[in-house]
């Protein structure tokens, strides 16, 4: 019998947790081995699509460096395996006195990207946060999408009411600062972007990509506009200006649901394309033609992503993208920018439809810099100063940190400063599956499960999907005996902080496991589904193309789209100042993603790590000649008081004057256990970034367009 089980091949359906595309996978196993991983053809949403990362789930599951037991750092600074009870006892012994002595704010919480992909984390973090009661809550959101959350919240009344391209019906797509061919989409869950973009062009649609680099996405588009880094606000203002100037406004159905159009018209008067051209690097006539083309499209859409958010004017950019969609009648219309309606957990389907309290920010401020809280978070670039600065009248110093699925030492600007500050803490706890650049600073590390041992239901991404759907997948393998699921660990920590019976199993209605949580959310959701129904439909339930949702979706106090929020109108003054100031001189650094990466933590998987060197500095050949750098030559890049070395890759795809380095590299720090990644560590581009630069409205870090010095290193 046992023998038979070991040889029988089983087929499992599993949703990939590694990026926002949320592809359904078909995983074949024999005994405890993975035999194959491919795209699940029967998935109603991803329809068989997969990328190399999905295949690498086997490597992740089998990675000998992946933590399976808690680690406690001994007196010599070495991490040693411990039992769960020992680890929890150590946390109790060291963390609780800090809180008792220095108050709730002395413990900071940082959560990273993978937590958005795990209901076991995302569904339970609010419990821990509530237990901690700290204002020092930080996340990767302020390295990423906070500007879009803020602008969407201001316009539509909820920060998760984010409109996405209805690509299957669109015939003109203007895309800024996004590379879905590589990233597989962001704030836009769209598996197989390539297939959808091709289909769009085959039916006569056009795609225009705005990016300082001719990316993989630009190569597949009809037109590429090589913008100057940081130039989007000028271009977008030029486009909105043109719509008014050339009488191209048509609000259509949204006329009666929109307020503030006149204020926007007044506000954009000064920004004629002729005045913007120099600052964005795109000729006035090109801007005007683009505005006309957008206005003339039957079903057009503007989409901006990471590259537009990680700038000083990230919130204005995010707002202007939606302004363009509204003014051209493309918001909430088929083929335009539409709002998904998730089967569960979507706050914008809860409460009274059509009206609400809107959003409020700045209810509290950070202690050292006084930066406003936004959706309960503080800018992650302020984490270091909160750890470094002694207590004063403004409150207590951060003395302890809990990091959950976060690697800010590599992913945040000036991460080396964060690393130093972590060493000064009284206690640090990491929930992580690796001993890496950040968790090596932790006194205790608690591991999560392998994704193949975990169930999966996406809480966030159905709210951002190109089509409505409900999908669930169960664990492929049983979890190791004695290892808790991450939600259990989080509840145990919350209980410990609340000083309830720490060792008891979680009890009570709020402490149910994810399945009950999902079932309740589905039942009370807009389609009245049950988890049983979703489970029975392997490959998911298709809930159809996106439907118009205005006015039902709105949660603003006016019950309308509030197109001219005061906070944004006021920030236009800073645009005027930027226009009046001199152009920042020198070479400008932008980021880049690679198909075989996932921010900082997938470089330890052999399948993804093989192949050519990926941490290279892309540079236009003209710049190479000027700087004496040939292909493969070594460049010294200097900024932020730091210098890095990286091999140069000459590429005519770069805008001259702009260079590109990927983030998430720099795996050569002592004390980490990343055998594969350590072989080709790469350089940490975030070491070059100044942690003082952020969009003050959203608190989002500036990751793009930073001036750097480059020189050739003689062999
Ligand atoms: N220069 C520059 N910097 C950037 C960006 C950029 O474009 N340019 N992009 C930014 C963006 S968009 C983001 S989202 C951030 C990401 O910033 P982070 O979230 O800090 O970085 P990740 O590399 O995603 O790190 C994830 C961590 O989670 C751990 N982990 C993985 N799976 C699990 C799990 O199942 N459970 C637990 N507990 N831990 C797990 C990994 O080992 C790793 O330590 O980086 C940002 N940094
Ligand atoms: N393979 C892979 N996939 C990933 C990730 C990964 O690390 N690897 N990370 C995941 C995460 S956390 C996220 S948030 C998403 C992000 O997904 P996307 O939003 O698609 O982000 P990127 O691929 O970084 O593309 C951003 C683009 O902005 C461009 N850019 C830089 N500066 C500017 C500028 O000033 N203006 C304009 N217009 N463009 C600019 C860059 O050249 C780049 O092509 O990807 C996710 N998917
Ligand atoms: S595109 Fe994203 S979700 Fe799909 S297989 Fe690749 S990593 Fe997984
Ligand atoms: Mo991200």
CSV table of N, CA and C in Angstrom, one decimal, residues 119 122 160 340-350 457-464 468-472 514-531 534 543 549:
chain,number,residue,atom,x,y,z
A,119,UNK,N,-2.8,34.5,2.2
A,119,UNK,CA,-3.9,34.8,3.1
A,119,UNK,C,-3.4,34.5,4.5
A,122,UNK,N,-1.5,38.0,5.1
A,122,UNK,CA,-2.3,39.2,4.9
A,122,UNK,C,-3.6,39.2,5.7
A,160,UNK,N,-8.5,50.8,-2.4
A,160,UNK,CA,-8.4,49.7,-3.2
A,160,UNK,C,-9.3,49.7,-4.4
A,340,UNK,N,-12.5,46.0,-11.1
A,340,UNK,CA,-12.9,44.6,-10.8
A,340,UNK,C,-13.9,44.6,-9.6
A,341,UNK,N,-14.6,43.4,-9.6
A,341,UNK,CA,-15.5,43.2,-8.5
A,341,UNK,C,-15.2,41.8,-7.9
A,342,UNK,N,-14.4,41.8,-6.8
A,342,UNK,CA,-13.9,40.5,-6.3
A,342,UNK,C,-15.0,39.8,-5.6
A,343,UNK,N,-14.9,38.4,-5.6
A,343,UNK,CA,-15.9,37.6,-4.9
A,343,UNK,C,-15.8,37.6,-3.4
A,344,UNK,N,-14.7,38.1,-2.9
A,344,UNK,CA,-14.5,38.1,-1.4
A,344,UNK,C,-13.6,39.2,-1.0
A,345,UNK,N,-13.7,39.7,0.2
A,345,UNK,CA,-12.8,40.6,0.8
A,345,UNK,C,-12.7,42.0,0.2
A,346,UNK,N,-13.5,42.4,-0.8
A,346,UNK,CA,-13.3,43.7,-1.4
A,346,UNK,C,-14.1,44.7,-0.6
A,347,UNK,N,-13.4,45.6,0.1
A,347,UNK,CA,-14.1,46.6,0.9
A,347,UNK,C,-15.0,47.5,0.0
A,348,UNK,N,-14.6,47.6,-1.3
A,348,UNK,CA,-15.5,48.5,-2.1
A,348,UNK,C,-16.7,47.8,-2.6
A,349,UNK,N,-17.0,46.6,-2.1
A,349,UNK,CA,-18.3,46.0,-2.3
A,349,UNK,C,-19.1,46.0,-1.0
A,350,UNK,N,-18.5,46.5,0.1
A,350,UNK,CA,-19.1,46.4,1.4
A,350,UNK,C,-19.8,47.8,1.8
A,457,UNK,N,-5.6,31.2,-1.5
A,457,UNK,CA,-6.7,32.0,-2.0
A,457,UNK,C,-6.3,33.4,-2.0
A,458,UNK,N,-6.4,34.1,-3.1
A,458,UNK,CA,-5.9,35.5,-3.2
A,458,UNK,C,-6.9,36.4,-2.6
A,459,UNK,N,-6.4,37.2,-1.7
A,459,UNK,CA,-7.2,38.2,-1.0
A,459,UNK,C,-7.2,39.5,-1.7
A,460,UNK,N,-6.0,39.9,-2.2
A,460,UNK,CA,-5.8,41.2,-2.8
A,460,UNK,C,-6.1,41.2,-4.3
A,461,UNK,N,-5.5,40.2,-5.0
A,461,UNK,CA,-5.4,40.4,-6.5
A,461,UNK,C,-6.7,40.2,-7.3
A,462,UNK,N,-7.7,39.5,-6.8
A,462,UNK,CA,-9.0,39.5,-7.5
A,462,UNK,C,-9.6,40.9,-7.5
A,463,UNK,N,-9.1,41.8,-6.7
A,463,UNK,CA,-9.6,43.2,-6.7
A,463,UNK,C,-8.9,44.0,-7.7
A,464,UNK,N,-7.9,43.4,-8.5
A,464,UNK,CA,-7.1,44.1,-9.5
A,464,UNK,C,-7.1,43.3,-10.8
A,468,UNK,N,-13.2,39.1,-13.7
A,468,UNK,CA,-13.6,38.6,-12.4
A,468,UNK,C,-13.6,37.1,-12.3
A,469,UNK,N,-13.2,36.6,-11.1
A,469,UNK,CA,-13.0,35.2,-11.0
A,469,UNK,C,-13.0,34.8,-9.5
A,470,UNK,N,-13.2,33.6,-9.2
A,470,UNK,CA,-13.0,33.1,-7.8
A,470,UNK,C,-12.3,31.7,-7.9
A,471,UNK,N,-11.1,31.6,-7.3
A,471,UNK,CA,-10.3,30.4,-7.4
A,471,UNK,C,-9.7,30.1,-6.0
A,472,UNK,N,-9.5,28.8,-5.8
A,472,UNK,CA,-8.9,28.3,-4.5
A,472,UNK,C,-8.0,27.1,-4.9
A,514,UNK,N,-7.9,30.1,7.8
A,514,UNK,CA,-8.2,30.7,6.6
A,514,UNK,C,-9.5,30.2,5.9
A,515,UNK,N,-9.7,28.9,6.0
A,515,UNK,CA,-10.8,28.3,5.2
A,515,UNK,C,-12.1,28.9,5.7
A,516,UNK,N,-12.3,29.0,7.0
A,516,UNK,CA,-13.5,29.6,7.5
A,516,UNK,C,-13.6,31.1,7.1
A,517,UNK,N,-12.4,31.8,7.2
A,517,UNK,CA,-12.4,33.2,6.8
A,517,UNK,C,-12.8,33.4,5.4
A,518,UNK,N,-12.3,32.5,4.5
A,518,UNK,CA,-12.6,32.6,3.1
A,518,UNK,C,-14.1,32.3,2.8
A,519,UNK,N,-14.6,31.3,3.5
A,519,UNK,CA,-16.0,30.9,3.3
A,519,UNK,C,-16.9,32.1,3.7
A,520,UNK,N,-16.7,32.6,4.8
A,520,UNK,CA,-17.5,33.8,5.3
A,520,UNK,C,-17.4,34.9,4.3
A,521,UNK,N,-16.2,35.2,3.9
A,521,UNK,CA,-16.1,36.4,2.9
A,521,UNK,C,-16.8,36.1,1.6
A,522,UNK,N,-16.7,34.9,1.1
A,522,UNK,CA,-17.4,34.5,-0.1
A,522,UNK,C,-18.9,34.7,0.0
A,523,UNK,N,-19.4,34.1,1.2
A,523,UNK,CA,-20.8,34.1,1.4
A,523,UNK,C,-21.4,35.6,1.5
A,524,UNK,N,-20.6,36.4,2.1
A,524,UNK,CA,-21.1,37.8,2.3
A,524,UNK,C,-20.7,38.7,1.1
A,525,UNK,N,-20.0,38.1,0.1
A,525,UNK,CA,-19.5,38.8,-1.1
A,525,UNK,C,-20.6,39.0,-2.1
A,526,UNK,N,-20.3,39.7,-3.2
A,526,UNK,CA,-21.3,40.2,-4.1
A,526,UNK,C,-21.9,39.0,-5.0
A,527,UNK,N,-21.2,37.9,-5.0
A,527,UNK,CA,-21.8,36.8,-5.8
A,527,UNK,C,-22.4,35.7,-4.9
A,528,UNK,N,-22.3,35.9,-3.6
A,528,UNK,CA,-22.9,34.9,-2.6
A,528,UNK,C,-22.4,33.5,-2.8
A,529,UNK,N,-21.1,33.3,-3.1
A,529,UNK,CA,-20.6,32.0,-3.3
A,529,UNK,C,-20.2,31.4,-1.9
A,530,UNK,N,-19.9,30.1,-2.0
A,530,UNK,CA,-19.4,29.4,-0.8
A,530,UNK,C,-18.0,28.8,-1.2
A,531,UNK,N,-17.2,28.6,-0.2
A,531,UNK,CA,-15.9,28.0,-0.4
A,531,UNK,C,-16.0,26.6,-1.1
A,534,UNK,N,-16.5,27.0,-4.8
A,534,UNK,CA,-15.2,27.3,-5.4
A,534,UNK,C,-14.3,26.2,-5.5
A,543,UNK,N,-16.2,34.7,-13.4
A,543,UNK,CA,-17.3,35.6,-13.1
A,543,UNK,C,-17.5,36.7,-14.2
A,549,UNK,N,-19.1,50.0,-12.7
A,549,UNK,CA,-19.4,50.0,-11.3
A,549,UNK,C,-19.7,51.3,-10.7
